[in-house]
Short mmCIF file of C-alpha atoms in Angstrom, two decimals:
data_model
loop_
_atom_site.label_atom_id
_atom_site.label_comp_id
_atom_site.label_asym_id
_atom_site.label_seq_id
_atom_site.Cartn_x
_atom_site.Cartn_y
_atom_site.Cartn_z
CA MET A 1 -61.40 273.30 47.06
CA LYS A 2 -59.27 271.49 44.62
CA LYS A 3 -60.61 267.93 44.25
CA TYR A 4 -58.18 265.66 44.53
CA SER A 5 -57.50 263.04 41.90
CA GLY A 6 -54.51 260.23 40.38
CA LEU A 7 -54.21 263.66 37.72
CA SER A 8 -53.81 266.02 40.96
CA LEU A 9 -50.54 263.53 42.20
CA VAL A 10 -49.02 263.23 38.98
CA THR A 11 -48.84 266.79 37.77
CA GLY A 12 -48.23 267.85 42.10
CA ALA A 13 -45.64 265.20 41.32
CA LEU A 14 -44.17 266.65 38.38
CA ARG A 15 -44.67 270.74 39.69
CA HIS A 16 -42.56 269.45 42.99
CA ASN A 17 -45.70 269.20 45.49
CA ARG A 18 -45.37 273.23 45.09
CA ASN A 19 -49.08 273.27 44.42
CA TRP A 20 -51.31 271.72 46.92
CA GLN A 21 -53.94 274.10 48.99
CA PRO A 22 -54.25 273.45 53.02
CA ALA A 23 -57.39 271.26 53.00
CA TRP A 24 -59.37 273.84 55.16
CA ARG A 25 -59.15 278.25 55.86
CA LYS A 26 -58.53 279.34 59.51
CA PRO A 27 -60.58 281.31 59.64
CA ASP A 28 -62.31 284.32 62.40
CA PRO A 29 -65.02 283.44 63.91
CA LYS A 30 -67.92 285.86 62.61
CA ARG A 31 -70.26 287.71 65.09
CA GLU A 32 -73.46 285.22 63.69
CA TYR A 33 -74.06 282.48 62.22
CA ASP A 34 -76.93 280.48 61.22
CA ALA A 35 -76.18 277.06 63.34
CA ILE A 36 -73.16 276.17 65.86
CA ILE A 37 -71.38 273.07 65.96
CA VAL A 38 -69.21 272.94 70.00
CA GLY A 39 -66.81 270.12 68.91
CA GLY A 40 -64.27 269.60 66.27
CA GLY A 41 -64.31 265.85 66.45
CA GLY A 42 -65.69 263.54 63.51
CA HIS A 43 -68.82 263.75 64.63
CA GLY A 44 -68.67 267.37 64.86
CA LEU A 45 -67.13 267.74 61.92
CA ALA A 46 -69.28 265.59 59.87
CA THR A 47 -73.26 267.39 61.44
CA ALA A 48 -71.43 270.53 59.72
CA TYR A 49 -70.92 268.93 56.74
CA TYR A 50 -74.17 267.40 56.45
CA LEU A 51 -75.93 270.76 57.71
CA ALA A 52 -74.27 272.00 54.17
CA LYS A 53 -74.90 269.69 52.38
CA GLU A 54 -77.85 267.75 52.95
CA HIS A 55 -79.99 271.04 54.63
CA GLY A 56 -78.60 273.90 52.81
CA VAL A 57 -77.37 275.32 56.01
CA ARG A 58 -74.36 276.99 55.22
CA ASN A 59 -73.25 279.86 57.27
CA VAL A 60 -72.66 276.87 59.99
CA ALA A 61 -69.34 277.21 62.57
CA VAL A 62 -68.21 274.57 64.04
CA LEU A 63 -65.41 275.59 67.78
CA GLU A 64 -63.21 273.36 68.40
CA LYS A 65 -61.30 273.76 72.03
CA GLY A 66 -58.02 272.26 71.03
CA TRP A 67 -57.24 271.05 67.41
CA ILE A 68 -60.31 269.13 64.98
CA GLY A 69 -60.09 265.49 65.85
CA GLY A 70 -57.32 265.45 68.61
CA GLY A 71 -60.23 264.57 71.03
CA ASN A 72 -61.69 260.92 70.58
CA THR A 73 -61.64 260.66 67.05
CA GLY A 74 -57.56 260.44 66.99
CA ARG A 75 -58.08 258.27 70.20
CA ASN A 76 -60.04 255.29 69.82
CA THR A 77 -59.46 252.21 67.78
CA THR A 78 -61.29 252.76 64.12
CA ILE A 79 -63.56 249.98 64.87
CA VAL A 80 -66.02 249.91 62.38
CA ARG A 81 -69.69 247.89 62.47
CA SER A 82 -73.16 247.69 63.23
CA ASN A 83 -73.48 243.99 64.38
CA TYR A 84 -76.00 245.94 67.32
CA LEU A 85 -79.25 243.82 69.12
CA TRP A 86 -81.60 245.86 69.48
CA THR A 87 -83.53 247.03 66.22
CA GLU A 88 -83.15 251.26 66.88
CA ALA A 89 -79.60 250.46 67.50
CA SER A 90 -78.46 248.41 65.02
CA LEU A 91 -80.91 250.72 62.07
CA LEU A 92 -78.89 253.43 63.68
CA TYR A 93 -75.09 252.26 63.08
CA GLU A 94 -76.08 250.19 59.79
CA LYS A 95 -77.37 254.15 58.14
CA SER A 96 -73.78 255.33 59.28
CA LEU A 97 -72.24 251.31 57.70
CA LYS A 98 -74.10 252.76 54.03
CA LEU A 99 -72.40 255.97 54.56
CA TRP A 100 -68.90 255.10 55.25
CA GLU A 101 -69.27 251.99 52.47
CA ASN A 102 -69.28 255.75 50.35
CA LEU A 103 -67.41 257.97 52.65
CA SER A 104 -64.48 258.58 50.76
CA GLN A 105 -65.89 259.34 47.16
CA GLU A 106 -68.28 261.87 49.18
CA LEU A 107 -65.69 263.87 50.89
CA ASN A 108 -63.01 263.70 48.21
CA TYR A 109 -60.93 262.46 50.24
CA ASN A 110 -59.19 259.00 51.08
CA VAL A 111 -60.73 257.82 54.92
CA MET A 112 -59.51 254.24 53.71
CA PHE A 113 -62.47 252.75 54.81
CA SER A 114 -60.75 248.82 54.63
CA GLN A 115 -63.99 245.58 54.90
CA ARG A 116 -62.15 243.60 56.33
CA GLY A 117 -64.32 241.83 59.09
CA VAL A 118 -64.93 241.70 62.78
CA TYR A 119 -64.77 239.02 64.66
CA ASN A 120 -67.15 239.22 68.39
CA LEU A 121 -65.40 235.58 70.32
CA GLY A 122 -67.62 233.12 71.83
CA HIS A 123 -66.37 231.76 74.67
CA THR A 124 -68.90 230.26 76.58
CA LEU A 125 -72.33 228.55 75.68
CA GLN A 126 -74.11 231.51 76.60
CA ASP A 127 -71.58 233.73 74.73
CA MET A 128 -72.72 231.72 71.50
CA ARG A 129 -76.56 231.48 72.57
CA ASP A 130 -76.16 235.58 72.65
CA ILE A 131 -74.40 235.27 69.03
CA GLU A 132 -77.27 233.67 67.06
CA ARG A 133 -79.52 235.56 69.40
CA ARG A 134 -77.37 238.85 67.79
CA VAL A 135 -76.24 237.68 64.58
CA GLY A 136 -80.52 236.30 63.88
CA ALA A 137 -81.81 239.69 64.74
CA ASN A 138 -79.13 241.43 62.61
CA ARG A 139 -80.60 239.24 59.65
CA LEU A 140 -83.80 240.47 60.60
CA ASN A 141 -83.31 243.94 60.04
CA GLY A 142 -80.82 243.54 56.75
CA ILE A 143 -77.51 243.64 58.42
CA ASP A 144 -74.84 240.98 57.11
CA ALA A 145 -73.96 238.89 60.10
CA GLU A 146 -73.07 234.77 60.33
CA VAL A 147 -72.03 232.06 63.13
CA VAL A 148 -69.25 230.75 62.99
CA ASN A 149 -67.37 228.01 64.72
CA ALA A 150 -63.94 227.75 66.00
CA GLU A 151 -62.59 225.63 62.24
CA GLN A 152 -63.91 228.53 60.86
CA VAL A 153 -62.35 231.01 63.29
CA LYS A 154 -59.48 228.87 62.97
CA GLN A 155 -59.46 229.15 58.93
CA ALA A 156 -59.47 233.18 59.52
CA ILE A 157 -57.09 233.56 61.51
CA PRO A 158 -54.06 231.17 61.59
CA LEU A 159 -52.30 233.20 64.74
CA ILE A 160 -55.50 232.77 67.21
CA ASN A 161 -55.56 229.83 70.07
CA THR A 162 -59.19 227.90 69.50
CA SER A 163 -57.31 224.70 71.37
CA PRO A 164 -60.26 223.34 74.05
CA ASP A 165 -57.18 223.92 76.65
CA ALA A 166 -56.82 227.43 76.19
CA ARG A 167 -57.98 229.99 78.91
CA TYR A 168 -59.94 231.04 77.18
CA PRO A 169 -61.36 228.64 74.97
CA ILE A 170 -63.13 229.40 71.53
CA LEU A 171 -66.34 228.43 70.91
CA GLY A 172 -67.00 230.56 67.57
CA ALA A 173 -67.61 234.03 67.23
CA SER A 174 -69.97 236.07 64.92
CA LEU A 175 -68.43 238.00 61.79
CA GLN A 176 -69.81 241.04 60.69
CA ARG A 177 -67.99 241.08 57.11
CA ARG A 178 -68.79 244.28 55.69
CA GLY A 179 -67.34 246.00 59.31
CA GLY A 180 -62.99 246.62 59.16
CA VAL A 181 -61.39 249.57 60.27
CA ALA A 182 -60.30 253.23 58.28
CA ARG A 183 -57.94 255.88 59.59
CA HIS A 184 -59.49 258.25 62.24
CA ASP A 185 -57.66 261.27 61.56
CA ALA A 186 -58.32 260.95 57.74
CA VAL A 187 -61.91 261.26 58.57
CA ALA A 188 -61.56 263.91 60.52
CA TRP A 189 -59.69 266.22 57.86
CA GLY A 190 -61.94 264.59 55.16
CA PHE A 191 -64.69 265.78 56.79
CA ALA A 192 -62.70 269.29 57.75
CA ARG A 193 -62.17 270.16 54.78
CA ALA A 194 -65.24 269.00 52.87
CA ALA A 195 -66.98 271.13 55.20
CA ASP A 196 -64.92 273.89 54.54
CA ALA A 197 -65.11 273.50 51.05
CA LEU A 198 -69.42 274.09 51.58
CA GLY A 199 -68.70 277.27 53.58
CA VAL A 200 -68.48 275.89 56.61
CA ASP A 201 -66.19 278.34 59.48
CA ILE A 202 -64.02 275.77 61.19
CA ILE A 203 -62.55 277.87 64.30
CA GLU A 204 -59.72 275.41 66.31
CA GLN A 205 -58.39 276.91 69.44
CA CYS A 206 -61.69 278.93 70.80
CA GLU A 207 -62.92 277.18 73.80
CA VAL A 208 -66.36 277.64 74.52
CA THR A 209 -66.56 279.45 78.31
CA ALA A 210 -70.57 280.03 78.69
CA VAL A 211 -73.41 279.11 76.51
CA ASN A 212 -76.20 282.60 76.37
CA ARG A 213 -79.92 282.24 76.70
CA ASP A 214 -82.43 284.60 76.46
CA GLY A 215 -85.93 283.19 77.53
CA GLY A 216 -85.69 279.19 77.04
CA GLN A 217 -84.09 280.13 73.52
CA VAL A 218 -80.88 279.79 72.94
CA THR A 219 -78.86 282.97 71.63
CA GLY A 220 -74.71 282.02 71.29
CA VAL A 221 -71.93 281.62 73.18
CA GLU A 222 -69.32 282.60 75.42
CA THR A 223 -65.53 281.92 73.97
CA THR A 224 -62.62 282.32 74.37
CA ARG A 225 -62.22 284.09 71.21
CA GLY A 226 -65.38 286.09 72.35
CA ARG A 227 -69.66 286.24 71.79
CA ILE A 228 -70.90 284.43 69.20
CA ALA A 229 -74.00 284.28 68.60
CA SER A 230 -76.58 281.36 66.84
CA LYS A 231 -80.51 280.70 67.52
CA LYS A 232 -78.97 276.37 66.93
CA ILE A 233 -76.78 275.14 69.35
CA GLY A 234 -75.00 271.74 68.65
CA VAL A 235 -73.30 270.27 71.19
CA VAL A 236 -70.87 266.92 69.93
CA VAL A 237 -67.58 266.56 72.83
CA ALA A 238 -67.96 263.47 74.29
CA GLY A 239 -66.58 263.01 77.47
CA ASN A 240 -67.35 267.01 78.27
CA ALA A 241 -70.56 266.53 77.98
CA SER A 242 -71.62 267.07 81.57
CA VAL A 243 -69.45 270.35 81.41
CA LEU A 244 -71.69 272.23 78.64
CA ALA A 245 -75.15 271.00 79.66
CA SER A 246 -73.95 272.84 82.75
CA MET A 247 -73.59 275.85 81.09
CA ALA A 248 -77.00 275.51 80.41
CA ASP A 249 -78.45 274.78 83.83
CA LEU A 250 -79.24 271.14 82.10
CA ARG A 251 -77.70 267.48 83.39
CA LEU A 252 -77.60 264.77 81.42
CA PRO A 253 -77.35 261.02 82.21
CA ILE A 254 -73.61 260.25 81.74
CA GLU A 255 -70.89 259.71 83.31
CA SER A 256 -67.46 260.52 82.07
CA HIS A 257 -64.21 257.50 81.75
CA PRO A 258 -61.09 257.06 80.59
CA LEU A 259 -60.38 254.50 77.96
CA GLN A 260 -57.44 253.47 77.05
CA ALA A 261 -55.52 251.88 74.55
CA PHE A 262 -52.24 250.84 72.92
CA VAL A 263 -50.15 249.98 69.54
CA SER A 264 -47.46 247.65 69.11
CA GLU A 265 -44.09 248.39 67.45
CA PRO A 266 -44.45 247.52 63.56
CA LEU A 267 -45.44 243.97 62.50
CA LYS A 268 -45.65 242.70 59.54
CA PRO A 269 -48.85 242.04 57.88
CA VAL A 270 -50.40 239.21 60.93
CA LEU A 271 -54.12 240.14 60.98
CA ASP A 272 -56.14 240.62 58.43
CA THR A 273 -59.26 240.96 60.20
CA VAL A 274 -60.11 242.49 62.86
CA VAL A 275 -60.97 240.65 66.08
CA MET A 276 -63.41 242.03 69.25
CA SER A 277 -63.58 239.58 72.95
CA GLY A 278 -65.76 241.33 75.02
CA ALA A 279 -65.82 238.35 78.06
CA VAL A 280 -61.90 238.94 77.87
CA HIS A 281 -62.26 242.99 77.64
CA GLY A 282 -60.03 243.82 74.31
CA TYR A 283 -59.80 244.19 70.93
CA ILE A 284 -57.22 244.01 68.27
CA SER A 285 -56.41 245.03 64.84
CA GLN A 286 -53.03 246.03 62.71
CA SER A 287 -53.45 248.80 60.51
CA ASP A 288 -51.61 249.76 57.37
CA LYS A 289 -48.34 250.36 59.09
CA GLY A 290 -48.06 247.44 60.96
CA GLU A 291 -48.71 248.09 64.51
CA LEU A 292 -51.05 246.10 66.32
CA VAL A 293 -54.28 248.52 67.57
CA ILE A 294 -55.79 247.34 70.66
CA GLY A 295 -58.04 248.61 72.97
CA ALA A 296 -58.97 248.05 75.89
CA GLY A 297 -62.62 248.25 78.50
CA ILE A 298 -63.32 251.85 80.13
CA ASP A 299 -61.41 252.75 84.09
CA ALA A 300 -64.42 252.54 86.42
CA TYR A 301 -63.69 255.62 88.29
CA LEU A 302 -64.97 259.30 86.83
CA GLY A 303 -61.90 260.97 84.35
CA TYR A 304 -61.99 263.32 83.21
CA GLY A 305 -57.98 263.31 82.73
CA GLN A 306 -57.38 261.41 79.26
CA ARG A 307 -55.04 258.62 81.07
CA GLY A 308 -56.43 255.61 82.79
CA SER A 309 -54.69 253.81 84.87
CA PHE A 310 -51.92 250.69 84.30
CA GLN A 311 -54.00 247.25 85.45
CA THR A 312 -56.47 248.35 82.41
CA ILE A 313 -53.80 248.09 80.02
CA GLU A 314 -52.33 245.39 81.75
CA HIS A 315 -55.34 242.68 81.81
CA THR A 316 -56.67 243.54 78.21
CA MET A 317 -52.77 242.70 76.98
CA GLU A 318 -53.28 239.27 79.74
CA ALA A 319 -56.06 238.16 77.44
CA ILE A 320 -54.89 239.19 74.30
CA ILE A 321 -51.63 236.82 74.77
CA GLN A 322 -54.20 234.28 75.70
CA LEU A 323 -56.09 234.79 72.54
CA PHE A 324 -52.36 234.80 70.61
CA PRO A 325 -49.69 233.21 71.69
CA MET A 326 -47.25 234.69 69.33
CA PHE A 327 -47.72 238.57 70.57
CA SER A 328 -46.22 237.91 73.99
CA ARG A 329 -43.22 239.03 72.51
CA VAL A 330 -44.05 242.04 70.72
CA ARG A 331 -42.91 245.25 72.48
CA MET A 332 -45.89 247.39 72.80
CA LEU A 333 -45.10 251.82 71.68
CA ARG A 334 -47.32 253.79 72.76
CA SER A 335 -50.44 253.83 74.94
CA TRP A 336 -52.87 256.91 75.51
CA GLY A 337 -56.69 257.72 77.13
CA GLY A 338 -59.63 259.32 75.93
CA ILE A 339 -62.21 260.70 78.08
CA VAL A 340 -65.61 259.02 76.54
CA ASP A 341 -68.86 259.93 77.69
CA VAL A 342 -70.91 255.93 79.05
CA CYS A 343 -75.54 256.09 78.88
CA PRO A 344 -76.86 253.85 81.25
CA ASP A 345 -78.32 251.79 78.65
CA ALA A 346 -74.91 251.92 75.93
CA CYS A 347 -76.86 254.27 74.02
CA PRO A 348 -76.58 257.68 72.62
CA ILE A 349 -78.25 260.51 72.70
CA ILE A 350 -78.84 262.84 69.64
CA SER A 351 -81.34 265.17 70.47
CA LYS A 352 -83.49 268.03 71.67
CA THR A 353 -83.50 269.66 75.13
CA PRO A 354 -86.00 271.93 77.47
CA VAL A 355 -83.90 274.90 75.71
CA GLN A 356 -85.22 275.61 72.84
CA GLY A 357 -82.59 275.97 69.90
CA LEU A 358 -79.90 273.96 71.92
CA TYR A 359 -79.19 270.14 71.01
CA PHE A 360 -77.16 267.75 72.60
CA ASN A 361 -74.82 264.61 70.66
CA CYS A 362 -73.24 262.30 73.53
CA GLY A 363 -73.37 259.53 75.48
CA TRP A 364 -71.60 257.80 72.62
CA GLY A 365 -69.66 255.83 75.11
CA THR A 366 -66.30 254.00 74.32
CA GLY A 367 -68.13 253.01 70.76
CA GLY A 368 -68.60 256.31 68.81
CA PHE A 369 -66.19 256.13 65.91
CA LYS A 370 -68.18 253.83 64.02
CA ALA A 371 -70.77 256.25 63.57
CA THR A 372 -69.40 258.93 62.99
CA PRO A 373 -70.82 259.82 59.83
CA GLY A 374 -74.52 258.78 60.94
CA SER A 375 -74.11 260.60 63.86
CA GLY A 376 -73.19 263.49 61.69
CA TRP A 377 -76.03 263.05 59.32
CA VAL A 378 -79.24 262.40 61.92
CA PHE A 379 -77.83 265.47 63.78
CA ALA A 380 -77.97 267.25 61.25
CA HIS A 381 -81.27 267.01 60.07
CA THR A 382 -82.66 267.12 63.97
CA ILE A 383 -80.70 270.90 64.15
CA ALA A 384 -81.99 271.88 60.50
CA GLN A 385 -85.99 270.66 61.01
CA ASP A 386 -85.56 271.12 64.91
CA ARG A 387 -87.36 267.50 65.21
CA PRO A 388 -85.71 264.11 65.11
CA HIS A 389 -85.58 262.03 62.23
CA GLU A 390 -87.25 258.69 62.21
CA LEU A 391 -83.30 256.79 62.83
CA ASN A 392 -82.22 259.38 66.16
CA ALA A 393 -85.97 259.91 67.62
CA PRO A 394 -85.58 257.06 69.57
CA PHE A 395 -81.97 258.15 71.29
CA ASP A 396 -84.32 260.79 72.67
CA LEU A 397 -83.64 261.93 76.66
CA ASN A 398 -87.00 261.24 77.52
CA ARG A 399 -86.30 257.96 77.75
CA PHE A 400 -84.27 257.94 80.64
CA THR A 401 -88.12 259.54 81.79
CA THR A 402 -90.64 257.23 80.09
CA GLY A 403 -87.56 253.99 80.59
CA ALA A 404 -88.11 253.18 76.45
CA LEU A 405 -84.20 252.92 76.77
CA ILE A 406 -82.04 250.96 74.52
CA ASP A 407 -80.16 248.66 76.34
CA GLU A 408 -77.44 247.35 74.19
CA HIS A 409 -75.19 247.04 77.41
CA GLY A 410 -75.61 242.52 76.66
CA ALA A 411 -75.17 243.65 72.89
CA ALA A 412 -72.31 245.62 72.65
CA ALA A 413 -70.58 244.38 75.71
CA VAL A 414 -67.50 245.88 77.32
CA ALA A 415 -65.60 245.66 73.15
CA HIS A 416 -68.37 248.17 72.39
CA MET B 1 -52.91 253.58 89.16
CA PHE B 2 -53.07 255.29 92.49
CA LEU B 3 -52.99 254.47 95.71
CA ILE B 4 -55.77 254.74 97.84
CA GLN B 5 -55.81 255.37 101.22
CA CYS B 6 -58.13 252.74 103.09
CA PRO B 7 -59.68 254.71 106.59
CA TRP B 8 -59.06 251.41 108.16
CA CYS B 9 -56.19 249.93 106.35
CA GLY B 10 -54.29 252.71 105.03
CA ASN B 11 -52.84 253.33 102.02
CA ARG B 12 -53.04 250.96 98.63
CA ALA B 13 -52.85 249.71 95.28
CA GLU B 14 -55.60 251.08 93.46
CA THR B 15 -55.96 247.24 92.95
CA GLU B 16 -56.94 246.79 96.11
CA TYR B 17 -60.42 248.33 95.54
CA ARG B 18 -63.61 248.69 93.82
CA TYR B 19 -65.61 251.85 92.48
CA GLY B 20 -68.73 252.59 94.24
CA GLY B 21 -70.19 255.74 92.23
CA GLU B 22 -70.88 258.89 92.71
CA ALA B 23 -71.73 258.80 97.20
CA GLY B 24 -74.83 260.57 98.72
CA ILE B 25 -76.87 259.33 96.63
CA SER B 26 -79.48 257.31 98.94
CA ARG B 27 -82.42 256.08 97.80
CA PRO B 28 -85.49 257.43 98.52
CA LYS B 29 -87.38 256.43 101.31
CA ASP B 30 -90.89 256.81 99.63
CA PRO B 31 -90.07 255.89 95.94
CA ASP B 32 -93.95 255.68 95.09
CA ALA B 33 -94.32 259.03 95.53
CA LEU B 34 -92.01 259.84 93.38
CA SER B 35 -92.82 261.60 89.22
CA ASP B 36 -91.25 259.74 86.38
CA ALA B 37 -88.97 262.49 86.47
CA GLU B 38 -87.47 262.22 90.48
CA TRP B 39 -87.17 258.40 90.23
CA SER B 40 -84.81 259.46 86.46
CA ASP B 41 -82.78 261.41 88.06
CA TYR B 42 -82.28 259.02 91.12
CA LEU B 43 -81.48 256.23 88.56
CA PHE B 44 -79.95 258.10 85.74
CA TYR B 45 -77.98 261.19 86.44
CA ARG B 46 -75.03 261.91 88.03
CA SER B 47 -73.35 265.14 89.01
CA ASN B 48 -70.41 263.78 86.21
CA PRO B 49 -68.13 267.14 87.39
CA ARG B 50 -64.93 267.81 85.76
CA GLY B 51 -63.04 268.93 88.97
CA ALA B 52 -63.72 267.65 92.63
CA HIS B 53 -65.63 264.39 93.51
CA LYS B 54 -67.13 262.60 96.04
CA GLU B 55 -67.48 259.14 95.24
CA LEU B 56 -67.36 255.27 97.11
CA TRP B 57 -64.83 253.38 97.06
CA ASN B 58 -64.53 249.84 98.49
CA HIS B 59 -61.90 247.91 99.41
CA ALA B 60 -62.42 245.07 98.30
CA GLN B 61 -59.71 242.86 98.80
CA GLY B 62 -59.19 244.56 101.67
CA CYS B 63 -60.80 244.88 104.66
CA ARG B 64 -63.86 244.59 102.63
CA ARG B 65 -65.74 248.64 104.01
CA TRP B 66 -67.06 250.93 102.18
CA PHE B 67 -66.10 254.62 102.25
CA GLU B 68 -65.83 258.10 100.50
CA VAL B 69 -62.81 259.29 98.91
CA GLU B 70 -62.91 263.75 97.79
CA ARG B 71 -61.12 262.78 94.13
CA ASP B 72 -59.72 265.43 91.24
CA THR B 73 -61.38 263.69 88.36
CA VAL B 74 -59.09 265.66 86.13
CA SER B 75 -55.98 265.34 88.27
CA TYR B 76 -56.76 262.54 89.82
CA LYS B 77 -55.27 263.54 93.68
CA ILE B 78 -56.45 262.56 95.98
CA ALA B 79 -57.87 265.01 98.75
CA ARG B 80 -58.97 263.18 101.30
CA SER B 81 -60.91 259.93 102.14
CA TYR B 82 -63.10 259.39 105.39
CA LYS B 83 -65.63 256.92 107.38
CA LEU B 84 -69.66 257.60 106.12
CA ALA B 85 -69.91 258.34 109.60
CA ASP B 86 -67.43 261.04 109.23
CA ARG B 87 -68.80 261.97 105.63
CA ASN B 88 -70.14 265.18 107.92
CA SER B 89 -66.90 266.25 109.76
CA GLU B 90 -64.47 267.61 108.23
CA SER B 91 -61.74 265.31 109.89
CA GLY B 92 -60.16 262.81 108.24
CA SER B 93 -56.99 262.25 105.96
#
């Protein structure tokens, strides 16, 4: 891998930019790997990278049915934060946030991680009580968090309507200053390039059609590009988790829903932080290009179609306009949907399965992007050591039987 | 947004309805007799298919009655909807 640097930019420019190499190879699949990762999104690529980097497992393939980062990695609203209520969840997301803070240097790829702060608004007395509780819990876990009042919100975000007569009056917010946004494509490309440099084969246009087993042990996969053998298979396929699970005769406590987002035309800089409101089902930030990036809640019905219903967009837009009356005349350019794998307790499953050598990382639902590096880091550990890291041990598939759920619905709300 | 046919009221916009989840899951008659795994399966595990799916909808802003819909989860196309009483017959539209 040729290292990117200021010097390489300058020399590249002087040579009319003819020196740039593809960021990753396009290898044909080998017959056998030490580990196979199914799913070439951010989480899968991060898993492969940390397998190679932290655990020395370099004979790894990442199988992607489309192109890398073309699923939920390229379809989210790029918010990164770790202010979850329960200790299990907040430690996992905080691990991820710590990795984010050094990720551009680590990968030698600018993921444009911008710690511009994340505000979670409170609109009712109960919202504010929940915020106080969550901020208190965060601080006990060593995570930066503060409670701010309506005046402080207005000072930081002059555009926001904090009038007491507003349809959604703002009583205050929680603020995580270390939260922010990152460039989603760069995350996939950066992990792909760094993993490729360590020897990982990234194989696109390769759909898994069956999971081969011998007794209770996985032996490989059938794909649209032939049979590939491996004794360890990690599945990280978000909305299609149930489909892959059924190939191994497993069931998951997951339902797949459409989740929509949309962007406006580019504006001059008007919003330099991230604003989320669980109560009104909306979250908004401004991209470096100037577009307002807005996310909605999930559509209630099951859906694998990567699109949702228009009234969900309308509902979110209504709320955003109530919060930011100035945006009422901004035109929206594009909307799209992803397929999110929603767990009953709004927390992921990062777990071994009853099939030896088969591991699942799924159930991130509406909030997986923020966890990309941390998810890959703990999943790589789980696959390499054949046992979970202490950070993801509570996220075992068994918790739905034992009852040890990690109920983040209250803290994460819809804006997850 | 799609049109859903209520067996009583006919075609109405999706916004009039509430989604009620996978159809055909009934509460076990004797929960105490179940193992933890069986109870967990009833509470949390769903078939979540990519393709044909039988699901419950409630005409919340209409007749407020529950019925079943057979819908494709990829194309979102509705094959048929029918009253709960007719769920075992091929009738309905």
